[in-house]
PDB file of C-alpha atoms in Angstrom:
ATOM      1  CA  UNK F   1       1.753  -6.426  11.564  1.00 45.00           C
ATOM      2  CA  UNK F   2       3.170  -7.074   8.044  1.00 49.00           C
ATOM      3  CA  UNK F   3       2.540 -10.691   6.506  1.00 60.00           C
ATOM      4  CA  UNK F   4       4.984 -10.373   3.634  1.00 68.00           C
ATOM      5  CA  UNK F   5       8.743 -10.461   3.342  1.00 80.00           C
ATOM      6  CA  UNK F   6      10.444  -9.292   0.515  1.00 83.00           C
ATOM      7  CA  UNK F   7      13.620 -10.878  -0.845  1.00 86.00           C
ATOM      8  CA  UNK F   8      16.113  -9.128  -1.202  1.00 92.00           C
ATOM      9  CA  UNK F   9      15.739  -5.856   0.598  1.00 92.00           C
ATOM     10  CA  UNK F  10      18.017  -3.841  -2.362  1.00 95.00           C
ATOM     11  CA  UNK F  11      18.820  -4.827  -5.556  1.00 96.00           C
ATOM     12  CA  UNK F  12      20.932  -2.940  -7.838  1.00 97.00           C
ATOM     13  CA  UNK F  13      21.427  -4.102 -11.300  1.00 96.00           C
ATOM     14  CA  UNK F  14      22.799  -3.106 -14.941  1.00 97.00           C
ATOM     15  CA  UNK F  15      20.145  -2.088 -17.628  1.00 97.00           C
ATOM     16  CA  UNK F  16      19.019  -4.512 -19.399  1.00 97.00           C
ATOM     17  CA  UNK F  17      19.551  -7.519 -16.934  1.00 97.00           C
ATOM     18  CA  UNK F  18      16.563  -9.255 -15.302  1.00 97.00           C
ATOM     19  CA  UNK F  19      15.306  -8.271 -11.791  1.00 97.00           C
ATOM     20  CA  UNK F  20      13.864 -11.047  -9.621  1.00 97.00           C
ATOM     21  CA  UNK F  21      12.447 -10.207  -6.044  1.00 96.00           C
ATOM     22  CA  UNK F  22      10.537 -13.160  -3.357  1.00 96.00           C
ATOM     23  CA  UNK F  23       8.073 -12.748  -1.711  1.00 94.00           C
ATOM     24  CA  UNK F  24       6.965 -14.511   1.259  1.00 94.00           C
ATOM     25  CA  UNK F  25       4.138 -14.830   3.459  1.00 91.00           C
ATOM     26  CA  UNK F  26       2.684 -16.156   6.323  1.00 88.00           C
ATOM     27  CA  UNK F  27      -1.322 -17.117   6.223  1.00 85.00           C
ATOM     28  CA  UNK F  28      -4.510 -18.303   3.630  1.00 86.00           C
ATOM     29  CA  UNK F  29      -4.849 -15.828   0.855  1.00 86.00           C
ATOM     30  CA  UNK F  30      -7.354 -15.091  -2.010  1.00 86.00           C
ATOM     31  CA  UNK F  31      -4.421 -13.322  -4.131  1.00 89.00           C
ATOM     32  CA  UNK F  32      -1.348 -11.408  -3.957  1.00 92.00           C
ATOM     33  CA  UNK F  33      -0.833  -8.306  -6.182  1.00 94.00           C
ATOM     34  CA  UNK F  34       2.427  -6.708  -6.501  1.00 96.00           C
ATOM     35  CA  UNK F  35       2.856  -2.703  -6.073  1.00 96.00           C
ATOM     36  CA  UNK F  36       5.396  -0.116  -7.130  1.00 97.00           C
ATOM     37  CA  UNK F  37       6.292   2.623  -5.624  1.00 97.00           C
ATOM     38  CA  UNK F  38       8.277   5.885  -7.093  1.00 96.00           C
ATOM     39  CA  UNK F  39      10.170   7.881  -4.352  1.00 93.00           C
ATOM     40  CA  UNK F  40       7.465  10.329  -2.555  1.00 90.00           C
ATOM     41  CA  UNK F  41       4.972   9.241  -4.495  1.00 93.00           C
ATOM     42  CA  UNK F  42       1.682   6.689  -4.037  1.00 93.00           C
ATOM     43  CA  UNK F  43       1.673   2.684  -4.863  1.00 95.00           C
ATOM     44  CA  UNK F  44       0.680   1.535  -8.532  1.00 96.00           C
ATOM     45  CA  UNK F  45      -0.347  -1.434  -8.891  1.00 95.00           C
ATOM     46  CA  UNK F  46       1.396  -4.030 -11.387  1.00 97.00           C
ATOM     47  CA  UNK F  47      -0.479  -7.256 -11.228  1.00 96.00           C
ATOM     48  CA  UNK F  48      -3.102  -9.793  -9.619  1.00 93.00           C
ATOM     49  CA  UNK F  49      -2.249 -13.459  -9.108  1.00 94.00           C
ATOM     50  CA  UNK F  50      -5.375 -15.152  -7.675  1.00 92.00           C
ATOM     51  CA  UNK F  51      -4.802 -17.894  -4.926  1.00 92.00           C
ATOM     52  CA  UNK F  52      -5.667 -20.582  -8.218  1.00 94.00           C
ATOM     53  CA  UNK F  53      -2.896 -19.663 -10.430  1.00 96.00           C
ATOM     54  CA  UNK F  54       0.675 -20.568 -10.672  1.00 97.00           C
ATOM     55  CA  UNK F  55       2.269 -17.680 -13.119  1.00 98.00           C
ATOM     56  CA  UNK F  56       1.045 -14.469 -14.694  1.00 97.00           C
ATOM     57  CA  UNK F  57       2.160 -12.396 -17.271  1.00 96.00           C
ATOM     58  CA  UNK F  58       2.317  -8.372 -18.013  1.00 96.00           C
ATOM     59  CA  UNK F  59       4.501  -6.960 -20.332  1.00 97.00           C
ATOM     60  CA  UNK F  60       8.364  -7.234 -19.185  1.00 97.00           C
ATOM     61  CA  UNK F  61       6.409  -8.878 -15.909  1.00 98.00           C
ATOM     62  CA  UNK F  62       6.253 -12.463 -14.611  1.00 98.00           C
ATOM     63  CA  UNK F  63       4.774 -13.128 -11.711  1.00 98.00           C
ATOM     64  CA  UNK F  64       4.757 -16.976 -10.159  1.00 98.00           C
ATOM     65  CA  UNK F  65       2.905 -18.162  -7.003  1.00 97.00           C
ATOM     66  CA  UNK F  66       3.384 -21.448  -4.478  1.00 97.00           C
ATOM     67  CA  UNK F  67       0.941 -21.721  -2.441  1.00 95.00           C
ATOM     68  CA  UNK F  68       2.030 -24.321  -1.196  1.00 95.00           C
ATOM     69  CA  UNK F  69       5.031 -22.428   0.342  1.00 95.00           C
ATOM     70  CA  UNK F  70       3.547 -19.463   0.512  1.00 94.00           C
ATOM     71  CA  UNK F  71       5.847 -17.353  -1.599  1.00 95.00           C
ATOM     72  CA  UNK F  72       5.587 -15.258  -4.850  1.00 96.00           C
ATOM     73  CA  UNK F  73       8.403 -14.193  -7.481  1.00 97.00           C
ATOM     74  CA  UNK F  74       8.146 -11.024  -9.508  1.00 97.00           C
ATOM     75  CA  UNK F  75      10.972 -11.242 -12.690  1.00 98.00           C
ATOM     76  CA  UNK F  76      11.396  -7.918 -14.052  1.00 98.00           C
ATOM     77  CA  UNK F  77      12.877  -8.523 -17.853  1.00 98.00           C
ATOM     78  CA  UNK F  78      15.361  -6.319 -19.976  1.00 97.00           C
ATOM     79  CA  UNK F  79      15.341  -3.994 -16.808  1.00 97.00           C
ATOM     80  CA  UNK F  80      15.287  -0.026 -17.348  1.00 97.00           C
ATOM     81  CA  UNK F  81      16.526   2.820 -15.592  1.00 97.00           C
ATOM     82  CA  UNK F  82      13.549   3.813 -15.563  1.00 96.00           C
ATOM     83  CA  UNK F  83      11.951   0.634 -13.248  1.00 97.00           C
ATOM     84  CA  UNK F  84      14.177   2.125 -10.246  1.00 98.00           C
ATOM     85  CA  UNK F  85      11.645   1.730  -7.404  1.00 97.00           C
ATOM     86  CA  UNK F  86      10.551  -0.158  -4.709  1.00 97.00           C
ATOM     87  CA  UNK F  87       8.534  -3.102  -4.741  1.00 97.00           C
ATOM     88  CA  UNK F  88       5.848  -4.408  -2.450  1.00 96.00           C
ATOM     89  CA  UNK F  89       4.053  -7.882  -2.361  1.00 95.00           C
ATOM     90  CA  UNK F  90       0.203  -7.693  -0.569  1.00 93.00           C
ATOM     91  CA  UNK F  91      -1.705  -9.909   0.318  1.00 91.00           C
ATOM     92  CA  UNK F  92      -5.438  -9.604   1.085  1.00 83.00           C
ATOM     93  CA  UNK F  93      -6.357 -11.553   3.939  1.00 66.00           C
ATOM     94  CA  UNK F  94      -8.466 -15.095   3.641  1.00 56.00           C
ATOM     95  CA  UNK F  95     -11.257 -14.500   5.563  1.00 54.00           C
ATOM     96  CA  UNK F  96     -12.452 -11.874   2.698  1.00 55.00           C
ATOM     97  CA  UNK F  97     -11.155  -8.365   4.139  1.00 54.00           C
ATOM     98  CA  UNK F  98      -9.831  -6.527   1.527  1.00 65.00           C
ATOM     99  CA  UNK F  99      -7.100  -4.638   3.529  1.00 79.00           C
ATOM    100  CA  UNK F 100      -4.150  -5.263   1.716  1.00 87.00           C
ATOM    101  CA  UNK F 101      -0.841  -6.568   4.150  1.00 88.00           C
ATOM    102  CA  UNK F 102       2.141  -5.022   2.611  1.00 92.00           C
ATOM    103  CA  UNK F 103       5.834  -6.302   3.325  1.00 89.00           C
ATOM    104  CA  UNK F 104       8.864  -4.098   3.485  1.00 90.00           C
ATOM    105  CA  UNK F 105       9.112  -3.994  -0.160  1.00 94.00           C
ATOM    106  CA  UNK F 106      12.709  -4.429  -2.220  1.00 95.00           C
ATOM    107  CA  UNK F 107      14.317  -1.420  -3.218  1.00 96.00           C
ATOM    108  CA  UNK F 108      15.476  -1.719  -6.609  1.00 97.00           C
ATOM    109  CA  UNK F 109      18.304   0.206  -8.692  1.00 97.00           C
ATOM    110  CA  UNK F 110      18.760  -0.288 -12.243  1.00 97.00           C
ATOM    111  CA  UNK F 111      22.125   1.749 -13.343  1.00 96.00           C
ATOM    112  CA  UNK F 112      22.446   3.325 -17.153  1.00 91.00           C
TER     113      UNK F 112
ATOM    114  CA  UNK Q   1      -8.942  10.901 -15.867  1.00 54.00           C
ATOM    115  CA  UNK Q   2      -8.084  12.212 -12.393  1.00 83.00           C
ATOM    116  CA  UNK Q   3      -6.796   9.877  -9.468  1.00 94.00           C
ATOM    117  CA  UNK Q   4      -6.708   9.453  -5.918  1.00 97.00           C
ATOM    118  CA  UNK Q   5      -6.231  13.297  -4.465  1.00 97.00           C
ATOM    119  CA  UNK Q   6      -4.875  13.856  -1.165  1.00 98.00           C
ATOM    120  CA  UNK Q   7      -4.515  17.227   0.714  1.00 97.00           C
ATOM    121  CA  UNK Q   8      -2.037  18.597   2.056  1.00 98.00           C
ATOM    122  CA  UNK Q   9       0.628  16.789   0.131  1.00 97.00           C
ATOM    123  CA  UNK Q  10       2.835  17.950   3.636  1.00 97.00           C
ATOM    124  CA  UNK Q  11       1.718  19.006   7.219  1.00 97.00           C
ATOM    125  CA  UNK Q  12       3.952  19.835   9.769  1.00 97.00           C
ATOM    126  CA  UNK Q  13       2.558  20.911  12.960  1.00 96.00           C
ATOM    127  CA  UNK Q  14       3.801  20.638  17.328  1.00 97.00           C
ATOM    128  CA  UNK Q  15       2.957  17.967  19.546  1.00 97.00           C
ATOM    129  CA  UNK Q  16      -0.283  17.769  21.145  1.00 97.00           C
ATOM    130  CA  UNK Q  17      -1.944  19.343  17.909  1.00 97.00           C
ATOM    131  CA  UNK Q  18      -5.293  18.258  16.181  1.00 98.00           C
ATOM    132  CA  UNK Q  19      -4.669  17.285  12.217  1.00 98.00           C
ATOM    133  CA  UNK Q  20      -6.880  16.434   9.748  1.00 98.00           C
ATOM    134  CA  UNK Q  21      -6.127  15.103   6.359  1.00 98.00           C
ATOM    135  CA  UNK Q  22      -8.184  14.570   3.292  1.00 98.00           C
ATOM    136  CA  UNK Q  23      -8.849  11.737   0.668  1.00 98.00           C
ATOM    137  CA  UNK Q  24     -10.912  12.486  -2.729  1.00 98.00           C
ATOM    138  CA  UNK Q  25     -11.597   9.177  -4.459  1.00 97.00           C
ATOM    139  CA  UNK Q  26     -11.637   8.176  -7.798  1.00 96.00           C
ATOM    140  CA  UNK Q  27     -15.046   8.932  -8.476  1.00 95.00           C
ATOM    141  CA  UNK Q  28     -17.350   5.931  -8.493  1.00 93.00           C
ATOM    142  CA  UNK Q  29     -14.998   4.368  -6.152  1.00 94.00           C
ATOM    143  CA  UNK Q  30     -16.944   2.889  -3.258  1.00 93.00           C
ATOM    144  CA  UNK Q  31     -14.237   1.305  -1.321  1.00 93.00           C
ATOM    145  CA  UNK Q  32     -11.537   3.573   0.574  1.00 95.00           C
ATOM    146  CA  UNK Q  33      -9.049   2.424   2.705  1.00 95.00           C
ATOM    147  CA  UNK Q  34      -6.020   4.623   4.518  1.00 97.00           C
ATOM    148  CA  UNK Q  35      -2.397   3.278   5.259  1.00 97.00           C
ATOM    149  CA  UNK Q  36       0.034   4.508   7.115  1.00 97.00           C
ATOM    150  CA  UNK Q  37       3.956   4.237   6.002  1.00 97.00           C
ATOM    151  CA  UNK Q  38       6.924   4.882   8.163  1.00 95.00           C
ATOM    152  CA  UNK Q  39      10.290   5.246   6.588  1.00 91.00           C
ATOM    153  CA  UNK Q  40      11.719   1.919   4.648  1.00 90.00           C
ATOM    154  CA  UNK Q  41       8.658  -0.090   5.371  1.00 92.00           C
ATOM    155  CA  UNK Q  42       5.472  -1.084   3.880  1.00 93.00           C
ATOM    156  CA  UNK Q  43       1.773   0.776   4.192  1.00 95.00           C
ATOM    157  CA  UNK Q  44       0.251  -0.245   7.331  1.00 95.00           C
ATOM    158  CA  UNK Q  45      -3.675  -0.577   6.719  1.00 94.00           C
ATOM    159  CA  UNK Q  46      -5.111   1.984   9.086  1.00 96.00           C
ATOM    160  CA  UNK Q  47      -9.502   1.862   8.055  1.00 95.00           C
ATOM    161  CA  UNK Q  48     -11.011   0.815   5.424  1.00 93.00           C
ATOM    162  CA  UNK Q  49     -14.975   1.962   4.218  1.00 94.00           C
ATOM    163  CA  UNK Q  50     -17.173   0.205   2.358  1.00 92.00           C
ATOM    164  CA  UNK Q  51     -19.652   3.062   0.892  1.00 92.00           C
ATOM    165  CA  UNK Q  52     -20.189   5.614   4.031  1.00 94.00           C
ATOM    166  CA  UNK Q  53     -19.625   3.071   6.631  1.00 92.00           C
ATOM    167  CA  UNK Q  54     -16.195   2.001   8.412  1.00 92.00           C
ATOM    168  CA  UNK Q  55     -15.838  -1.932   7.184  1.00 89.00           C
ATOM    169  CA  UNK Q  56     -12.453  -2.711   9.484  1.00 90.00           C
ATOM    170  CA  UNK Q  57     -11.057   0.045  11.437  1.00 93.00           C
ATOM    171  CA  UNK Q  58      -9.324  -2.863  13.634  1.00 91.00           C
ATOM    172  CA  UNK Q  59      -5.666  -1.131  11.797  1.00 93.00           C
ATOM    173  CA  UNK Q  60      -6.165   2.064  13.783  1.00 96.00           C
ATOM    174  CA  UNK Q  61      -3.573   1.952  16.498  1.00 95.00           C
ATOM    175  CA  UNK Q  62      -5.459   3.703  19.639  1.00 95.00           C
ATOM    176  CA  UNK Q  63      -8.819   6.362  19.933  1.00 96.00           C
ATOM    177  CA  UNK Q  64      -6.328   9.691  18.794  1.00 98.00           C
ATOM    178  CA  UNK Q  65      -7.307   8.250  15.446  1.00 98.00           C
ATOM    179  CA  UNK Q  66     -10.466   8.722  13.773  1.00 97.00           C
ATOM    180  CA  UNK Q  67     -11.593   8.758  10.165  1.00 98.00           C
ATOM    181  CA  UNK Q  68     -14.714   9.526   8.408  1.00 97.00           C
ATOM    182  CA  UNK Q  69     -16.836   9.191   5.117  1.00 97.00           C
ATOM    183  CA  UNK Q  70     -19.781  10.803   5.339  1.00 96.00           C
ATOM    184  CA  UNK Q  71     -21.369  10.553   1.925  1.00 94.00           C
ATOM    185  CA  UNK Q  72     -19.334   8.117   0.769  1.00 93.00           C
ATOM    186  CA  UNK Q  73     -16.720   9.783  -1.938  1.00 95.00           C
ATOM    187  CA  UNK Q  74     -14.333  12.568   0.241  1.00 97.00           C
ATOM    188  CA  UNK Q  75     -12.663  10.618   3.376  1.00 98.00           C
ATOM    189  CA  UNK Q  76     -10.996  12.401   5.950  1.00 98.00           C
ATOM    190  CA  UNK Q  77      -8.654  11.116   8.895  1.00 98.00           C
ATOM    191  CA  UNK Q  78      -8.346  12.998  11.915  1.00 98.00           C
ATOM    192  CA  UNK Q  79      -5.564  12.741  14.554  1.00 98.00           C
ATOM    193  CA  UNK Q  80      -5.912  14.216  17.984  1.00 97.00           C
ATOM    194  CA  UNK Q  81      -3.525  14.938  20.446  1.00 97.00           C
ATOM    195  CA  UNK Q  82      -0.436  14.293  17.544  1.00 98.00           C
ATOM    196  CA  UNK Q  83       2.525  12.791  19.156  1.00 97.00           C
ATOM    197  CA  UNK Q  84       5.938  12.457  17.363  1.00 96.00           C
ATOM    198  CA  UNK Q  85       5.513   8.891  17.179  1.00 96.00           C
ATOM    199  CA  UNK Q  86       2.699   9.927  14.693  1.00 97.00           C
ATOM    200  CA  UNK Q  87       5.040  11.108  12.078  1.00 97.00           C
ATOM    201  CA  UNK Q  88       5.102   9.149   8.745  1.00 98.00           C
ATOM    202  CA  UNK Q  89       3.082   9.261   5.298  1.00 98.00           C
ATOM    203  CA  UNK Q  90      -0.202   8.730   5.680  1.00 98.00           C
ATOM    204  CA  UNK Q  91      -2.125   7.182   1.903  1.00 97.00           C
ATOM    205  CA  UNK Q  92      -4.897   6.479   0.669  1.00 97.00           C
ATOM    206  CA  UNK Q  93      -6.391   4.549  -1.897  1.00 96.00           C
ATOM    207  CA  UNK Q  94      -9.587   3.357  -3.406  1.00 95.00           C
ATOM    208  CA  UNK Q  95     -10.797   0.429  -5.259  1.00 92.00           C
ATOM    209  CA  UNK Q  96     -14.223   0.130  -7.940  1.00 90.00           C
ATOM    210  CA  UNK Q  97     -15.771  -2.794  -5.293  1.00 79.00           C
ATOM    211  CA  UNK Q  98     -13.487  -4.075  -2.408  1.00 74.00           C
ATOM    212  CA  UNK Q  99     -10.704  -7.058  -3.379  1.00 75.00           C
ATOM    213  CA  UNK Q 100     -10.184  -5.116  -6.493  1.00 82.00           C
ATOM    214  CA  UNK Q 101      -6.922  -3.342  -7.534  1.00 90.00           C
ATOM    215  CA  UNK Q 102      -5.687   0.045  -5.561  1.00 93.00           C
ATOM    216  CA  UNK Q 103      -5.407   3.426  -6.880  1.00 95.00           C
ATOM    217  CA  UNK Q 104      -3.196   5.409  -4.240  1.00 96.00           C
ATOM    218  CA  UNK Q 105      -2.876   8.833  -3.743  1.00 97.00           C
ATOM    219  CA  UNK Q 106       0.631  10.505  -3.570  1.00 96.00           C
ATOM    220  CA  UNK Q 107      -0.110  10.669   0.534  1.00 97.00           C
ATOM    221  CA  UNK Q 108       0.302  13.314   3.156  1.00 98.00           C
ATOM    222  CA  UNK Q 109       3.625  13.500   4.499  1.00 97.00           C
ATOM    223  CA  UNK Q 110       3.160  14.483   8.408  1.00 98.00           C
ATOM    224  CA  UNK Q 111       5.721  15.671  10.671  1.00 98.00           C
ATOM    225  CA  UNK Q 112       5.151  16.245  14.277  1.00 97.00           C
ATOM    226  CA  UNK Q 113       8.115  18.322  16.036  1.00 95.00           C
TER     227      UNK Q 113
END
């Protein structure tokens, strides 16, 4: 079963804007990363928040996490054309499996 | 420096088939794990090894599936008796220790008709 929900499911913006896509999920983790994923191709993986931090930064990326409601926010700054992708939180699982649980992922559009 | 390899990059085979596909690491990498991903969702975890041994194969979803590691680096997943149902992308990826970071392959996309 999948433990995250991403927020929205599409999101189709102007270049240059800012993207922001939520993240929920459901049980104890040790971090969420965030993963992007080009049409027909594999995952890459953006960024780490351990379970002890509150916000991360990487580049154009912000990443914030509440653990205390269990949701994450990735903000995607002076968007490009080429960020069109989709996005997946994953979280590993508390107990200390390593299995990642992905959610649906947003699919997002940034327009030239 | 070379990534996660998968091969075939496409299969497409009949019903009731066998099918086996294959993961090369990143070298060095002693954690592999396989996903599955169905159209507009997320990976699925399927197995993951730690070294040459199966750590949690509690994501494999009935005893078709099968995957092994024999000397730790090449991974391969086997599939009996394919059923249509079995159709998706199946990745992989690898990580330098587990509860790093993934590195994913591009995935085998597998079609049963």
């Amino acid at each position: 079963s999948q433990q995250g929900e991403e927020d929205p499911q599409a999101l189709s913006i102007q270049e240059g804007e800012n993207a922001t896509m939520n993240c929920s999920y459901k049980t104890s983790i040790n971090n969420l990363q965030w993963y992007r994923q080009n049409s027909g191709r594999g995952l890459v993986h953006l960024i780490l928040i351990r379970s002890n931090e509150r916000e991360k930064h990487s580049g154009r990326l912000r990443v914030t996490l509440d653990t205390s409601k269990k949701s994450s926010s990735l903000l995607i700054t002076a968007s490009r054309a080429a960020d069109t992708a989709s996005y997946f939180c994953a979280t590993d699982r508390n107990s200390g499996n390593t299995p990642l649980v992905f959610g649906k992922g947003t699919r997002l559009s940034v327009i030239a | 420096g070379a990534g996660v390899s998968q091969t075939p990059s496409n299969k497409v085979t009949e019903k009731g088939k066998y099918v086996e596909l294959r993961c090369d690491p990143i070298s060095g990498h002693t954690a592999l794990y396989w996903y599955r991903q169905s159209l507009g969702q997320g990976p699925e975890f399927l197995i993951y090894f730690q070294g040459t041994g199966a750590a949690d194969d509690s994501g494999l979803p009935n005893d078709r599936f099968f995957a092994v590691r024999p000397e730790g680096s090449v991974s391969t997943l086997k599939i009996q008796r394919t059923e249509r149902g079995d159709s998706a992308v199946y990745l992989c990826a690898s990580s330098l220790q587990g509860g790093q970071p993934q590195h994913f392959g591009d995935g085998t996309r597998l079609s049963i008709l």
